[in-house]
PDB file of C-alpha atoms and ligand atoms in Angstrom:
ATOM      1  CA  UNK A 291     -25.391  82.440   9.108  1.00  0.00           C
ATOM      2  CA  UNK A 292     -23.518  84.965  11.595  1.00  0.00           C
ATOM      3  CA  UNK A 293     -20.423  85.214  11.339  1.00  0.00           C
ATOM      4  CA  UNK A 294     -17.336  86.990  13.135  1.00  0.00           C
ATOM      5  CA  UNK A 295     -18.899  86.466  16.575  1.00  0.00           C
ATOM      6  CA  UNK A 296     -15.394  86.393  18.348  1.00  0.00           C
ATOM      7  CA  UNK A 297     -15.450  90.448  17.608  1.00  0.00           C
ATOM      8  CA  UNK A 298     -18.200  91.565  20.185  1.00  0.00           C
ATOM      9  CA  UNK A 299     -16.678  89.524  22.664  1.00  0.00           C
ATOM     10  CA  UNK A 300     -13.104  91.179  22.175  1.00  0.00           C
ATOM     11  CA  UNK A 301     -12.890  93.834  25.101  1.00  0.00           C
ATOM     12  CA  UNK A 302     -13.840  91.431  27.189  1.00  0.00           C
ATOM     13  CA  UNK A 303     -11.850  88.559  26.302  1.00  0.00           C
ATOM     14  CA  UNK A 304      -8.518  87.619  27.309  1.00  0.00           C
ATOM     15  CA  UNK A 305      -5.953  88.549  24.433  1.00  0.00           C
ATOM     16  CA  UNK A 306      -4.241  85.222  25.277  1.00  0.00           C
ATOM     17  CA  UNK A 307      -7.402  83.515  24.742  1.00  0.00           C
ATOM     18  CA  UNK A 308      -8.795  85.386  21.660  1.00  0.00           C
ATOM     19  CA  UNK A 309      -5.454  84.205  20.435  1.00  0.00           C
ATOM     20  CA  UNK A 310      -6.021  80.867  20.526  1.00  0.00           C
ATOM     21  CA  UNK A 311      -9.707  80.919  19.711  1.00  0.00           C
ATOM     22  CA  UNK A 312      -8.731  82.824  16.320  1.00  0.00           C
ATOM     23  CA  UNK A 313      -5.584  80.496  15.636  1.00  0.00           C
ATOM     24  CA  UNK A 314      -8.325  77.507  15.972  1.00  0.00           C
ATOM     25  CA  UNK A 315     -10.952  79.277  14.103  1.00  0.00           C
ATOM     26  CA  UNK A 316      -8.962  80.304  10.979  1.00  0.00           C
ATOM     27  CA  UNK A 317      -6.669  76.756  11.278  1.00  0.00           C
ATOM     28  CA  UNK A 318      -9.203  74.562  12.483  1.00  0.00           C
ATOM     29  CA  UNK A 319      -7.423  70.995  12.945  1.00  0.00           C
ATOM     30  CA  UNK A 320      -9.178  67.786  11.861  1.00  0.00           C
ATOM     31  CA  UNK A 321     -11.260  68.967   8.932  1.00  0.00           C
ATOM     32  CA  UNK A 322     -10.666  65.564   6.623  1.00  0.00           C
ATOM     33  CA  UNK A 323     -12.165  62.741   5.565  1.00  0.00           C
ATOM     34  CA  UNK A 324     -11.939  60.041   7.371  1.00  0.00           C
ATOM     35  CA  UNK A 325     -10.966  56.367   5.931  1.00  0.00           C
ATOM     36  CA  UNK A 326     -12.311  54.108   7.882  1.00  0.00           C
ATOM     37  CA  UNK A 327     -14.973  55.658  10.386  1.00  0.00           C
ATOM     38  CA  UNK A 328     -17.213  53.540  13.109  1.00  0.00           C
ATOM     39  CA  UNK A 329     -19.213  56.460  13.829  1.00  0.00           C
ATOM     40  CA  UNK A 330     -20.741  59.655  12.204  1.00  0.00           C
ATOM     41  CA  UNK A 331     -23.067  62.087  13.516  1.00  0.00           C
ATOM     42  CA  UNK A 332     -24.250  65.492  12.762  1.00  0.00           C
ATOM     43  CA  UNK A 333     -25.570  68.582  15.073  1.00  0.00           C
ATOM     44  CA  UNK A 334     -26.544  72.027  14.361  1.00  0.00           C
ATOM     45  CA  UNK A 335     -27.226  74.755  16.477  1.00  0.00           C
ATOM     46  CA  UNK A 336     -29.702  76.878  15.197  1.00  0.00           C
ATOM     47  CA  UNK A 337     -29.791  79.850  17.431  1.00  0.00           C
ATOM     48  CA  UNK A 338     -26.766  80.523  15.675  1.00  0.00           C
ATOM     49  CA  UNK A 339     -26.578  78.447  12.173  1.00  0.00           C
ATOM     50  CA  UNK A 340     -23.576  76.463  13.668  1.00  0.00           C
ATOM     51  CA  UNK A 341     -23.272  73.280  11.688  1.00  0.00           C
ATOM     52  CA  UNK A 342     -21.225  70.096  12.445  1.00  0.00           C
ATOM     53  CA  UNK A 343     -20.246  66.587  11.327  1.00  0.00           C
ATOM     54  CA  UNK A 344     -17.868  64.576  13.155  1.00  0.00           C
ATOM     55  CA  UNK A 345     -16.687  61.146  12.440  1.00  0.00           C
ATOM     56  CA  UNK A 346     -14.951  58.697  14.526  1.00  0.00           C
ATOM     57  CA  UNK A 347     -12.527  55.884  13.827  1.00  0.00           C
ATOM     58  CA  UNK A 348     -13.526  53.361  17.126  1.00  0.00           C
ATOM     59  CA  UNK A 349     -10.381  50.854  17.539  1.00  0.00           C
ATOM     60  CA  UNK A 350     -12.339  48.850  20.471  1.00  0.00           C
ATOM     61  CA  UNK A 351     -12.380  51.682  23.231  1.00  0.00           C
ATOM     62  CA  UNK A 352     -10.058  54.408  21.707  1.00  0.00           C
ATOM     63  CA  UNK A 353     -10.689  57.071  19.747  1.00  0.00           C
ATOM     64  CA  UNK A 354      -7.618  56.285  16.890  1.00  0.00           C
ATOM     65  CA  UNK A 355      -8.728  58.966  14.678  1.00  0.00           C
ATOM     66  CA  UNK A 356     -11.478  61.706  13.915  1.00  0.00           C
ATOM     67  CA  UNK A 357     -12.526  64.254  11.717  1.00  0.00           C
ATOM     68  CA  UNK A 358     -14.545  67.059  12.610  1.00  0.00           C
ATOM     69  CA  UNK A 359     -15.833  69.809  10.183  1.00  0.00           C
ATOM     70  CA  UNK A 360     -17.598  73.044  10.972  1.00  0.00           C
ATOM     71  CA  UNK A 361     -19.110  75.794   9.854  1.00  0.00           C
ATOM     72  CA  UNK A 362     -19.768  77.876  11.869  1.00  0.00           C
ATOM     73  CA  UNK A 363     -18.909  81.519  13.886  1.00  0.00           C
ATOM     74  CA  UNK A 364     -15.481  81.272  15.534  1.00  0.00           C
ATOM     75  CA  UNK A 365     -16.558  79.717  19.136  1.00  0.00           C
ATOM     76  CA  UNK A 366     -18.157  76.940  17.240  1.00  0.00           C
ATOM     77  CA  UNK A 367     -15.252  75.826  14.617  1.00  0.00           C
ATOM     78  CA  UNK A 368     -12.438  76.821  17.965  1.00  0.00           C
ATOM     79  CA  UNK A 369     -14.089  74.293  19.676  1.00  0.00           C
ATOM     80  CA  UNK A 370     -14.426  71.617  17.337  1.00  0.00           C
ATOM     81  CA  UNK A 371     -10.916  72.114  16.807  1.00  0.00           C
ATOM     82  CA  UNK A 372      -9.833  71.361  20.463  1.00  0.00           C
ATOM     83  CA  UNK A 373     -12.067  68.742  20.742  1.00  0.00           C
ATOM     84  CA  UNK A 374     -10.164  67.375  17.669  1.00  0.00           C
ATOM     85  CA  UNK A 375      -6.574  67.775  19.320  1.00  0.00           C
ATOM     86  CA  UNK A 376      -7.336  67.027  22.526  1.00  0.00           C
ATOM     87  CA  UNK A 377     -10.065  63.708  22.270  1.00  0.00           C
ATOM     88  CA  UNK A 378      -7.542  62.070  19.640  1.00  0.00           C
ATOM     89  CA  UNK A 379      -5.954  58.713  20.813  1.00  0.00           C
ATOM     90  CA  UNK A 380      -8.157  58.851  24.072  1.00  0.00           C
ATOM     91  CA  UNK A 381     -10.520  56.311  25.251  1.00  0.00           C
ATOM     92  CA  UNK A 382     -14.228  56.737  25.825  1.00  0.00           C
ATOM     93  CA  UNK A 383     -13.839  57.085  28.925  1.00  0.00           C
ATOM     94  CA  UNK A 384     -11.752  59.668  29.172  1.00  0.00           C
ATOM     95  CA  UNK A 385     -13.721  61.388  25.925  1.00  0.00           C
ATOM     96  CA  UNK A 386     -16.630  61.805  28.352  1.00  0.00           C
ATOM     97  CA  UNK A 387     -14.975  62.826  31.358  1.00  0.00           C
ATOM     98  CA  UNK A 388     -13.581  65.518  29.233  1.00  0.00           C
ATOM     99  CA  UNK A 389     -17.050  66.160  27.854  1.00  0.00           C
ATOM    100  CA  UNK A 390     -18.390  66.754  31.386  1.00  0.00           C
ATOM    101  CA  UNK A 391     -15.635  69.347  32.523  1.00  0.00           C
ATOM    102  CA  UNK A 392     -15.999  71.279  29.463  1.00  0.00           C
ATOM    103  CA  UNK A 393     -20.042  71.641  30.205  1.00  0.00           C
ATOM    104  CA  UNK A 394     -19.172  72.053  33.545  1.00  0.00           C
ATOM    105  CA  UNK A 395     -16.621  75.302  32.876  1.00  0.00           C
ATOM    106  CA  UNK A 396     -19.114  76.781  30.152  1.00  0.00           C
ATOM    107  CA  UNK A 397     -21.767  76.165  32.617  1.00  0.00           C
ATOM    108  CA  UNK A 398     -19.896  77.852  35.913  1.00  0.00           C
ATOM    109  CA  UNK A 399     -20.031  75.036  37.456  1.00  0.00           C
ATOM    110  CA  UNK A 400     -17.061  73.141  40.048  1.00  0.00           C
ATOM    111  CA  UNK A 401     -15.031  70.875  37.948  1.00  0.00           C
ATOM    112  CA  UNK A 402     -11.419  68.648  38.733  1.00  0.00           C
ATOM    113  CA  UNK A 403      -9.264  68.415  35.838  1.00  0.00           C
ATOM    114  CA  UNK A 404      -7.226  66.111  37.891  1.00  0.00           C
ATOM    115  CA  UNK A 405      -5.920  62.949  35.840  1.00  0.00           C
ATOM    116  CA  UNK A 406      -7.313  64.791  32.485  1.00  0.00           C
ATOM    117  CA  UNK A 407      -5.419  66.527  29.734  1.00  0.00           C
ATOM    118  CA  UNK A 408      -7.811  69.073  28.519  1.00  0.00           C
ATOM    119  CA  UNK A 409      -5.253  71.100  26.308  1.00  0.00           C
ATOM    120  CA  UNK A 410      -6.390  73.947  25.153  1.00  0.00           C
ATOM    121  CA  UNK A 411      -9.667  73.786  26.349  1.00  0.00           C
ATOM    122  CA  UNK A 412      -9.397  76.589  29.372  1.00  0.00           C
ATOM    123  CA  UNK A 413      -9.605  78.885  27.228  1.00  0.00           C
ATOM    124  CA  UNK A 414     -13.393  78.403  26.397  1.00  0.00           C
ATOM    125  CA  UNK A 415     -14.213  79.038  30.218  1.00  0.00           C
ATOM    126  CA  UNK A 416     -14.069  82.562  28.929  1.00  0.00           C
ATOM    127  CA  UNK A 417     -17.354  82.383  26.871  1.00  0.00           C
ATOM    128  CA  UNK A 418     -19.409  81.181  30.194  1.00  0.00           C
ATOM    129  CA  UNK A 419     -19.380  85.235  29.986  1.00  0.00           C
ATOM    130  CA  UNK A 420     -21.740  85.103  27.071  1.00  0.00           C
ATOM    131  CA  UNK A 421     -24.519  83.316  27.431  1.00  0.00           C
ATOM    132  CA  UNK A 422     -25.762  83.336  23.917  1.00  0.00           C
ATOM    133  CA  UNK A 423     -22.557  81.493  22.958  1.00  0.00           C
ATOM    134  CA  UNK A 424     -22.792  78.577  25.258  1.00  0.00           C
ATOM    135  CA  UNK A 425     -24.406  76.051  22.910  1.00  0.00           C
ATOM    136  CA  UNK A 426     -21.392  77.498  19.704  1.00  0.00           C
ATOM    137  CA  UNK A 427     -19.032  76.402  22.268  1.00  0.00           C
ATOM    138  CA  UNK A 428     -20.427  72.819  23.010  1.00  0.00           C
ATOM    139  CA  UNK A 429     -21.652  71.917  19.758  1.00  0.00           C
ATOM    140  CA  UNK A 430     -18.968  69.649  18.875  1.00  0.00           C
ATOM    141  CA  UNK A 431     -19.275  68.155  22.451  1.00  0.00           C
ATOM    142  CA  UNK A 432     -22.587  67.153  22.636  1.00  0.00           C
ATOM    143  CA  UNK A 433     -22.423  66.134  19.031  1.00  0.00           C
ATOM    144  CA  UNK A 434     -19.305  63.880  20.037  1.00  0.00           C
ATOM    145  CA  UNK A 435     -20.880  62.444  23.169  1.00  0.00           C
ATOM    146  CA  UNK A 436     -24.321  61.667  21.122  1.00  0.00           C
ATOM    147  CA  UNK A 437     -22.497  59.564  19.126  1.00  0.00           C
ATOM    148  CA  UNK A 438     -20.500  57.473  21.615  1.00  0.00           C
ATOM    149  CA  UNK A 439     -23.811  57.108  23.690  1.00  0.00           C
ATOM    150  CA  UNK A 440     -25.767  55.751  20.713  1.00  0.00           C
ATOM    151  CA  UNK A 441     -23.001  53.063  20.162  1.00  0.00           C
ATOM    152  CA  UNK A 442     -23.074  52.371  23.504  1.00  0.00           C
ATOM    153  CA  UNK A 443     -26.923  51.545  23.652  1.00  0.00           C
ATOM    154  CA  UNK A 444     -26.961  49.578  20.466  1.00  0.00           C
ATOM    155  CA  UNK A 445     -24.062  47.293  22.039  1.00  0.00           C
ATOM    156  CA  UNK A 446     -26.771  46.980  25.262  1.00  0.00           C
ATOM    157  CA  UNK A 447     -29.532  46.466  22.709  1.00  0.00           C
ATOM    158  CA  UNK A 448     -27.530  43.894  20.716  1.00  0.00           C
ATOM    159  CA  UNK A 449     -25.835  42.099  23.366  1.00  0.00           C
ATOM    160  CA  UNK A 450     -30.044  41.792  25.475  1.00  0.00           C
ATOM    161  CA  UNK A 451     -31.006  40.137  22.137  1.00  0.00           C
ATOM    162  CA  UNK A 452     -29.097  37.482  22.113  1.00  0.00           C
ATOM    163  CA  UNK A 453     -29.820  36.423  25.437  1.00  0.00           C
TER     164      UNK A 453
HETATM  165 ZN1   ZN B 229     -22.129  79.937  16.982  1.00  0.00          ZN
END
């Protein structure tokens, strides 16, 4: 596993930003076990040996509580960190909107923030820079949103059944 990533991108990373990307990486926020959790899923990114488990505690369309451990370089665990402060106490909605406008930034892409708290997050545009560190950074993401989707198609699934 490689390690210490954040290093090569230091001359070209904001100090403000490495700032918070270390602070996340060496504190990362919502590494616990969870009580009571609706949802689990795992995701890995291999080009890198980024590995991640995140669980969710569903109280009907908000997020109450999650947990979300990583190992991982620093981009990986930073992000799973945010995601952790930021998604907490939102709905799914919102989860997913938030989902698509971090993509969106890491991708280059136009994106409206408008009507979304998205906390720390700006600080990831910065790895858009880096190709290679594109799928550390949304990981957790598309680890979170595979989870929500595959509730969401079980409750179509069950709910076709009984009719
Ligand atoms: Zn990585």
């Amino acid at each position: 596993m490689k390690r210490g990533g954040i290093l090569d991108m230091s001359d070209a990373l904001d100090t403000l930003y490495r700032e918070v990307i270390l602070d996340h990486y060496k504190h990362p926020r919502g590494k616990k076990k969870l009580d009571h959790a609706s949802l689990r899923n795992e995701g890995k990114n291999p080009t890198c040996g980024d590995e991640i488990e995140i669980e969710i505690d569903l109280d009907h369309d908000t997020v109450k509580d999650l947990s979300v451990s990583c190992a991982g370089c620093a981009i990986s665990v930073a992000s799973g960190s945010m995601l952790y402060e930021v998604i907490k106490g939102k709905s799914v909605d919102e989860v997913k909107k938030i989902a698509q406008v971090v993509k969106a930034m890491l991708k280059g892409e136009e994106y409206s923030t408008e009507g979304i708290d998205i906390g720390d997050l700006d600080v990831l545009e910065g790895v858009k820079k880096f190709p290679v560190r594109i799928k550390c950074a949304l990981l957790s993401w598309t680890t979170l949103v595979d989870a929500l989707d595959r509730k969401s198609n079980s409750e179509t699934e069950r709910v076709s059944s009984t009719e």
